[in-house]
């Protein structure tokens, strides 16, 4: 059977699909899976045997309804899938599903649990309870398609650092900590001034720090931080994603907000310290890894959080207390505990 899966973005959500595709590959080895996703995320799936990646050009060639129709025609002609599984369910993916349905191809979609997520994040009378994990929602989407999978703990592939420059950075007996200071929204990002103070305290404790991120602005900030401290190295924008993943796997710990970098780290065996602000682990977006590998830091004393699922809503108090009140000493305490 040929199964077409759609998950265009975001980085963290695509990364969370990896355990599902690995399981599908093992338990449905006679089926062929095709994933429409961003080319940037291809390294996530490098060791999955019966998965073919389709990378649309959504900015030009496959832009708009006309472009998506061209994408549909190409896939219909070259693959002709038996079923479409939409684990994204946004406007673009709805349009692609619609074209396939018109041609007689069955399609199913993810249940995102929008109602219970609204109940979790509304200002008053929040219903604070753990919701289904996103990986479970992916699994249930495949079940709708008649594809049963029994999820097992994610098995980390053998990552190999190939870059000579990165190999050199791994030399020495100092404990090595990765820090991804950035997030798409300020409501998810530990304040930069507090991050700098955290970094200084960690290097005072003889840790080596490596900064991760992406984009010109983040590169500038990271290099500025690294320029103040000889024990800090910025890797932002310097190496391909697959090399970054392999390097992260060699670190003693990774400190990150609720962001794409948190989920990239979860593809490795590194221990993760995750800082949560406006968002909440209850929404179902924690890494799909063993509890002992994942350590959550959050402020549980604020009735206003979580105020959004994705951290995209401005703080209505205009204070972002959820992050401002997190003490760096708490982060350092956990860091010492898991790296000793």
Short mmCIF file of C-alpha atoms in Angstrom, two decimals:
data_model
loop_
_atom_site.label_atom_id
_atom_site.label_comp_id
_atom_site.label_asym_id
_atom_site.label_seq_id
_atom_site.Cartn_x
_atom_site.Cartn_y
_atom_site.Cartn_z
CA UNK A 1 0.00 0.00 0.00
CA UNK A 2 1.14 3.56 -0.73
CA UNK A 3 0.45 6.02 2.08
CA UNK A 4 0.89 9.77 1.54
CA UNK A 5 1.43 11.73 4.77
CA UNK A 6 1.36 15.53 5.07
CA UNK A 7 3.19 17.54 7.74
CA UNK A 8 4.64 20.75 6.33
CA UNK A 9 5.84 22.41 9.54
CA UNK A 10 6.75 23.42 12.23
CA UNK A 11 10.17 22.04 13.05
CA UNK A 12 9.19 20.63 16.45
CA UNK A 13 5.98 19.03 15.16
CA UNK A 14 7.82 17.42 12.26
CA UNK A 15 10.53 16.15 14.62
CA UNK A 16 7.83 14.60 16.82
CA UNK A 17 6.66 12.53 13.86
CA UNK A 18 10.01 10.70 13.68
CA UNK A 19 9.17 8.04 16.32
CA UNK A 20 5.93 7.34 14.46
CA UNK A 21 7.62 6.92 11.08
CA UNK A 22 10.33 4.71 12.59
CA UNK A 23 7.62 2.48 14.04
CA UNK A 24 5.68 2.47 10.78
CA UNK A 25 8.83 1.46 8.92
CA UNK A 26 9.41 -1.46 11.27
CA UNK A 27 5.83 -2.69 11.67
CA UNK A 28 4.64 -2.03 8.10
CA UNK A 29 7.80 -2.84 6.17
CA UNK A 30 5.88 -3.93 3.06
CA UNK A 31 4.13 -0.57 2.71
CA UNK A 32 5.55 2.56 1.11
CA UNK A 33 5.27 5.86 2.96
CA UNK A 34 5.62 9.31 1.40
CA UNK A 35 5.90 12.48 3.49
CA UNK A 36 5.28 15.99 2.18
CA UNK A 37 7.41 18.28 4.32
CA UNK A 38 9.95 21.10 4.29
CA UNK A 39 13.35 20.19 2.84
CA UNK A 40 15.01 21.62 5.94
CA UNK A 41 13.67 18.70 7.97
CA UNK A 42 14.96 15.89 5.74
CA UNK A 43 17.87 15.01 8.09
CA UNK A 44 15.36 13.93 10.75
CA UNK A 45 14.38 10.93 8.64
CA UNK A 46 17.73 9.81 7.22
CA UNK A 47 17.66 6.30 8.72
CA UNK A 48 14.05 5.38 7.88
CA UNK A 49 14.04 2.80 5.13
CA UNK A 50 10.65 2.83 3.39
CA UNK A 51 9.94 6.56 3.64
CA UNK A 52 10.24 8.88 0.64
CA UNK A 53 10.35 12.62 1.29
CA UNK A 54 8.54 15.08 -0.96
CA UNK A 55 9.71 18.70 -0.62
CA UNK A 56 7.30 21.23 -2.15
CA UNK A 57 8.30 24.76 -3.13
CA UNK A 58 5.54 26.60 -1.28
CA UNK A 59 7.02 30.05 -1.90
CA UNK A 60 7.03 29.84 -5.70
CA UNK A 61 6.23 26.73 -7.76
CA UNK A 62 3.61 25.33 -5.38
CA UNK A 63 2.34 28.63 -3.99
CA UNK A 64 -1.40 29.18 -3.66
CA UNK A 65 -4.25 26.98 -4.84
CA UNK A 66 -2.87 26.76 -8.38
CA UNK A 67 0.55 25.69 -7.12
CA UNK A 68 -0.91 23.14 -4.72
CA UNK A 69 -2.94 21.71 -7.60
CA UNK A 70 0.30 21.26 -9.56
CA UNK A 71 1.81 19.48 -6.55
CA UNK A 72 -1.26 17.24 -6.31
CA UNK A 73 -1.11 16.37 -10.03
CA UNK A 74 2.57 15.46 -9.82
CA UNK A 75 2.05 13.19 -6.80
CA UNK A 76 -1.09 11.64 -8.30
CA UNK A 77 0.73 10.85 -11.53
CA UNK A 78 4.03 9.63 -10.08
CA UNK A 79 2.85 7.91 -6.89
CA UNK A 80 -0.94 7.56 -6.98
CA UNK A 81 -1.29 6.94 -3.23
CA UNK A 82 -3.96 4.64 -1.84
CA UNK A 83 -4.70 6.95 1.06
CA UNK A 84 -3.74 10.40 2.38
CA UNK A 85 -3.01 10.93 6.09
CA UNK A 86 -2.97 14.61 7.07
CA UNK A 87 -1.19 15.05 10.42
CA UNK A 88 -1.10 18.84 10.05
CA UNK A 89 -4.65 19.95 9.13
CA UNK A 90 -4.07 23.57 8.09
CA UNK A 91 -5.40 25.44 5.05
CA UNK A 92 -2.74 24.17 2.62
CA UNK A 93 -3.10 20.56 3.70
CA UNK A 94 -6.90 20.79 3.58
CA UNK A 95 -6.61 21.93 -0.06
CA UNK A 96 -4.28 19.05 -0.94
CA UNK A 97 -6.69 16.60 0.73
CA UNK A 98 -9.58 18.12 -1.19
CA UNK A 99 -7.88 17.51 -4.55
CA UNK A 100 -7.19 13.89 -3.67
CA UNK A 101 -10.75 13.34 -2.47
CA UNK A 102 -12.09 14.71 -5.76
CA UNK A 103 -10.06 12.07 -7.57
CA UNK A 104 -11.45 9.30 -5.35
CA UNK A 105 -8.49 8.90 -2.98
CA UNK A 106 -9.53 8.43 0.65
CA UNK A 107 -8.08 10.85 3.20
CA UNK A 108 -8.04 11.14 6.99
CA UNK A 109 -6.84 13.93 9.28
CA UNK A 110 -5.44 14.41 12.74
CA UNK A 111 -7.71 15.37 15.63
CA UNK A 112 -5.82 18.29 17.14
CA UNK A 113 -8.05 18.53 20.22
CA UNK A 114 -8.67 22.23 19.66
CA UNK A 115 -11.56 22.45 22.15
CA UNK A 116 -9.65 21.03 25.11
CA UNK A 117 -6.62 23.16 24.22
CA UNK A 118 -8.84 26.26 24.38
CA UNK A 119 -10.09 25.10 27.78
CA UNK A 120 -6.50 24.67 28.93
CA UNK A 121 -5.37 28.15 27.86
CA UNK A 122 -8.41 30.40 28.44
CA UNK A 123 -8.00 33.22 30.99
CA UNK A 124 -10.68 32.04 33.41
CA UNK A 125 -11.74 28.58 34.59
CA UNK A 126 -8.84 26.79 32.95
CA UNK A 127 -9.10 23.01 32.86
CA UNK A 128 -5.56 22.09 33.86
CA UNK A 129 -5.08 18.47 32.92
CA UNK A 130 -2.66 16.61 30.65
CA UNK A 131 -4.01 16.32 27.11
CA UNK A 132 -3.12 13.66 24.55
CA UNK A 133 0.48 13.78 23.42
CA UNK A 134 0.96 14.92 19.82
CA UNK A 135 2.64 11.60 19.00
CA UNK A 136 -0.51 9.81 20.21
CA UNK A 137 -2.60 12.07 17.96
CA UNK A 138 -0.36 11.13 15.01
CA UNK A 139 -0.81 7.45 15.85
CA UNK A 140 -4.60 7.85 15.99
CA UNK A 141 -4.63 9.54 12.58
CA UNK A 142 -2.96 6.47 11.09
CA UNK A 143 -5.45 4.25 12.92
CA UNK A 144 -8.26 6.10 11.12
CA UNK A 145 -6.54 5.02 7.91
CA UNK A 146 -6.60 1.41 9.07
CA UNK A 147 -2.88 1.42 9.88
CA UNK A 148 -2.27 0.14 13.41
CA UNK A 149 1.04 0.82 15.13
CA UNK A 150 2.28 -0.11 18.57
CA UNK A 151 4.59 2.66 19.69
CA UNK A 152 7.80 1.69 21.46
CA UNK A 153 10.41 3.91 23.13
CA UNK A 154 12.29 5.85 20.47
CA UNK A 155 15.56 4.17 19.49
CA UNK A 156 18.31 6.71 18.86
CA UNK A 157 20.30 6.02 15.67
CA UNK A 158 24.08 6.05 15.63
CA UNK A 159 24.95 9.69 15.00
CA UNK A 160 28.46 10.42 13.78
CA UNK A 161 30.15 13.82 13.89
CA UNK A 162 31.99 14.19 10.57
CA UNK A 163 33.16 17.79 10.80
CA UNK A 164 36.80 18.02 11.93
CA UNK A 165 36.06 21.41 13.50
CA UNK A 166 33.21 19.99 15.58
CA UNK A 167 35.29 16.99 16.62
CA UNK A 168 37.92 19.36 18.01
CA UNK A 169 35.27 21.10 20.12
CA UNK A 170 34.47 17.80 21.83
CA UNK A 171 38.03 17.45 23.14
CA UNK A 172 38.77 18.07 26.81
CA UNK A 173 37.36 16.89 30.12
CA UNK A 174 35.01 19.81 30.76
CA UNK A 175 31.31 18.99 30.85
CA UNK A 176 29.73 20.27 27.65
CA UNK A 177 26.33 21.96 27.64
CA UNK A 178 24.29 23.03 24.65
CA UNK A 179 22.04 26.06 25.03
CA UNK A 180 19.41 27.03 22.46
CA UNK A 181 18.42 30.47 23.81
CA UNK A 182 15.90 31.32 21.14
CA UNK A 183 12.23 30.66 20.42
CA UNK A 184 9.88 31.93 17.74
CA UNK A 185 7.89 33.97 20.27
CA UNK A 186 9.18 36.01 23.26
CA UNK A 187 6.55 34.36 25.47
CA UNK A 188 8.53 31.11 25.12
CA UNK A 189 12.07 32.48 25.29
CA UNK A 190 14.03 32.80 28.52
CA UNK A 191 15.12 36.48 28.54
CA UNK A 192 18.50 37.00 26.90
CA UNK A 193 19.91 38.96 29.86
CA UNK A 194 18.99 36.08 32.18
CA UNK A 195 20.42 33.60 29.69
CA UNK A 196 23.72 35.50 29.66
CA UNK A 197 23.81 35.44 33.47
CA UNK A 198 23.08 31.70 33.40
CA UNK A 199 25.90 31.12 30.92
CA UNK A 200 28.36 33.08 33.07
CA UNK A 201 27.47 31.03 36.14
CA UNK A 202 27.84 27.77 34.21
CA UNK A 203 31.24 28.69 32.83
CA UNK A 204 32.29 29.72 36.35
CA UNK A 205 31.48 26.11 37.27
CA UNK A 206 33.88 24.94 34.51
CA UNK A 207 31.24 24.01 31.91
CA UNK A 208 31.86 24.53 28.20
CA UNK A 209 28.85 26.11 26.48
CA UNK A 210 27.72 25.74 22.86
CA UNK A 211 24.98 27.98 21.46
CA UNK A 212 22.42 26.84 18.88
CA UNK A 213 19.88 28.71 16.78
CA UNK A 214 19.13 29.90 13.28
CA UNK A 215 18.79 33.11 11.29
CA UNK A 216 20.82 36.31 11.06
CA UNK A 217 19.46 37.95 14.21
CA UNK A 218 20.05 34.87 16.36
CA UNK A 219 23.52 34.44 14.86
CA UNK A 220 24.41 38.02 15.77
CA UNK A 221 23.15 37.66 19.36
CA UNK A 222 24.85 34.29 19.88
CA UNK A 223 28.18 35.53 18.54
CA UNK A 224 27.93 38.60 20.75
CA UNK A 225 27.42 36.37 23.80
CA UNK A 226 30.27 34.05 22.78
CA UNK A 227 32.58 37.01 22.21
CA UNK A 228 32.41 37.90 25.89
CA UNK A 229 33.44 34.48 27.21
CA UNK A 230 36.20 32.13 25.95
CA UNK A 231 34.28 29.10 27.25
CA UNK A 232 31.29 29.82 24.99
CA UNK A 233 31.13 28.85 21.32
CA UNK A 234 28.36 29.86 18.91
CA UNK A 235 27.44 27.20 16.35
CA UNK A 236 24.57 29.24 14.91
CA UNK A 237 24.53 29.08 11.12
CA UNK A 238 27.90 27.34 10.86
CA UNK A 239 27.06 23.68 10.22
CA UNK A 240 24.39 21.61 8.43
CA UNK A 241 21.49 20.40 10.58
CA UNK A 242 22.64 16.77 10.45
CA UNK A 243 26.02 17.79 11.90
CA UNK A 244 24.33 19.80 14.65
CA UNK A 245 22.17 16.81 15.59
CA UNK A 246 25.21 14.52 15.76
CA UNK A 247 27.07 17.09 17.88
CA UNK A 248 24.14 17.53 20.29
CA UNK A 249 24.15 13.76 20.80
CA UNK A 250 27.69 14.06 22.22
CA UNK A 251 26.83 16.74 24.79
CA UNK A 252 26.25 16.17 28.50
CA UNK A 253 23.03 18.21 28.53
CA UNK A 254 20.95 20.60 26.43
CA UNK A 255 19.13 23.64 27.84
CA UNK A 256 16.30 24.91 25.66
CA UNK A 257 12.88 26.57 25.80
CA UNK A 258 9.76 24.92 24.40
CA UNK A 259 11.04 25.22 20.83
CA UNK A 260 12.11 23.33 17.73
CA UNK A 261 15.57 22.86 19.23
CA UNK A 262 14.03 21.01 22.16
CA UNK A 263 12.57 18.49 19.73
CA UNK A 264 15.80 18.27 17.73
CA UNK A 265 17.60 17.40 20.97
CA UNK A 266 14.94 14.76 21.64
CA UNK A 267 16.06 12.90 18.50
CA UNK A 268 19.33 12.21 20.32
CA UNK A 269 20.23 10.65 23.67
CA UNK A 270 21.21 13.97 25.30
CA UNK A 271 19.60 14.95 28.61
CA UNK A 272 17.28 17.93 28.15
CA UNK A 273 16.50 20.77 30.54
CA UNK A 274 13.43 22.50 29.15
CA UNK A 275 12.27 25.97 30.22
CA UNK A 276 8.53 26.67 29.80
CA UNK A 277 6.88 30.07 29.86
CA UNK A 278 3.50 30.92 28.33
CA UNK A 279 3.03 27.36 27.05
CA UNK A 280 2.59 24.22 29.16
CA UNK A 281 3.62 20.56 28.95
CA UNK A 282 -0.05 19.62 29.43
CA UNK A 283 -0.79 20.71 25.84
CA UNK A 284 0.94 17.58 24.55
CA UNK A 285 4.08 18.97 22.96
CA UNK A 286 6.75 17.56 25.25
CA UNK A 287 9.50 15.45 23.67
CA UNK A 288 8.56 11.81 23.21
CA UNK A 289 11.44 10.46 25.28
CA UNK A 290 11.92 8.68 28.65
CA UNK A 291 11.14 10.80 31.72
CA UNK A 292 14.67 10.43 33.08
CA UNK A 293 16.04 12.14 29.95
CA UNK A 294 13.73 15.17 30.21
CA UNK A 295 13.64 17.81 32.97
CA UNK A 296 10.99 20.55 33.02
CA UNK A 297 11.45 23.98 34.58
CA UNK A 298 8.32 26.11 34.84
CA UNK A 299 6.55 28.52 37.16
CA UNK A 300 3.59 26.71 38.72
CA UNK A 301 2.45 29.66 40.84
CA UNK A 302 0.85 31.79 38.13
CA UNK A 303 -2.86 31.37 37.41
CA UNK A 304 -2.45 33.06 34.01
CA UNK A 305 -0.41 30.24 32.45
CA UNK A 306 -0.69 28.61 30.12
CA UNK A 307 -2.09 31.51 28.11
CA UNK A 308 -1.62 29.91 24.67
CA UNK A 309 -0.81 26.59 23.06
CA UNK A 310 2.00 27.86 20.84
CA UNK A 311 3.23 30.90 22.79
CA UNK A 312 2.13 33.25 20.01
CA UNK A 313 -0.25 35.42 22.05
CA UNK A 314 1.24 38.55 23.66
CA UNK A 315 1.32 38.52 27.46
CA UNK A 316 -1.86 40.36 28.52
CA UNK A 317 -0.09 41.48 31.71
CA UNK A 318 2.81 42.75 29.59
CA UNK A 319 5.26 41.27 32.11
CA UNK A 320 6.03 37.71 30.91
CA UNK A 321 6.35 36.81 34.60
CA UNK A 322 6.24 33.13 33.72
CA UNK A 323 9.82 33.45 32.43
CA UNK A 324 11.09 36.49 34.32
CA UNK A 325 10.49 34.77 37.68
CA UNK A 326 12.45 31.62 36.82
CA UNK A 327 15.71 31.69 38.77
CA UNK A 328 18.82 30.60 36.89
CA UNK A 329 19.99 28.83 40.07
CA UNK A 330 17.18 26.32 39.59
CA UNK A 331 18.50 25.54 36.11
CA UNK A 332 22.07 25.21 37.36
CA UNK A 333 20.99 22.89 40.18
CA UNK A 334 19.39 20.47 37.72
CA UNK A 335 22.31 20.82 35.33
CA UNK A 336 24.77 19.78 38.05
CA UNK A 337 22.55 16.90 39.12
CA UNK A 338 22.26 15.33 35.66
CA UNK A 339 25.87 15.91 34.58
CA UNK A 340 27.66 14.67 37.73
#
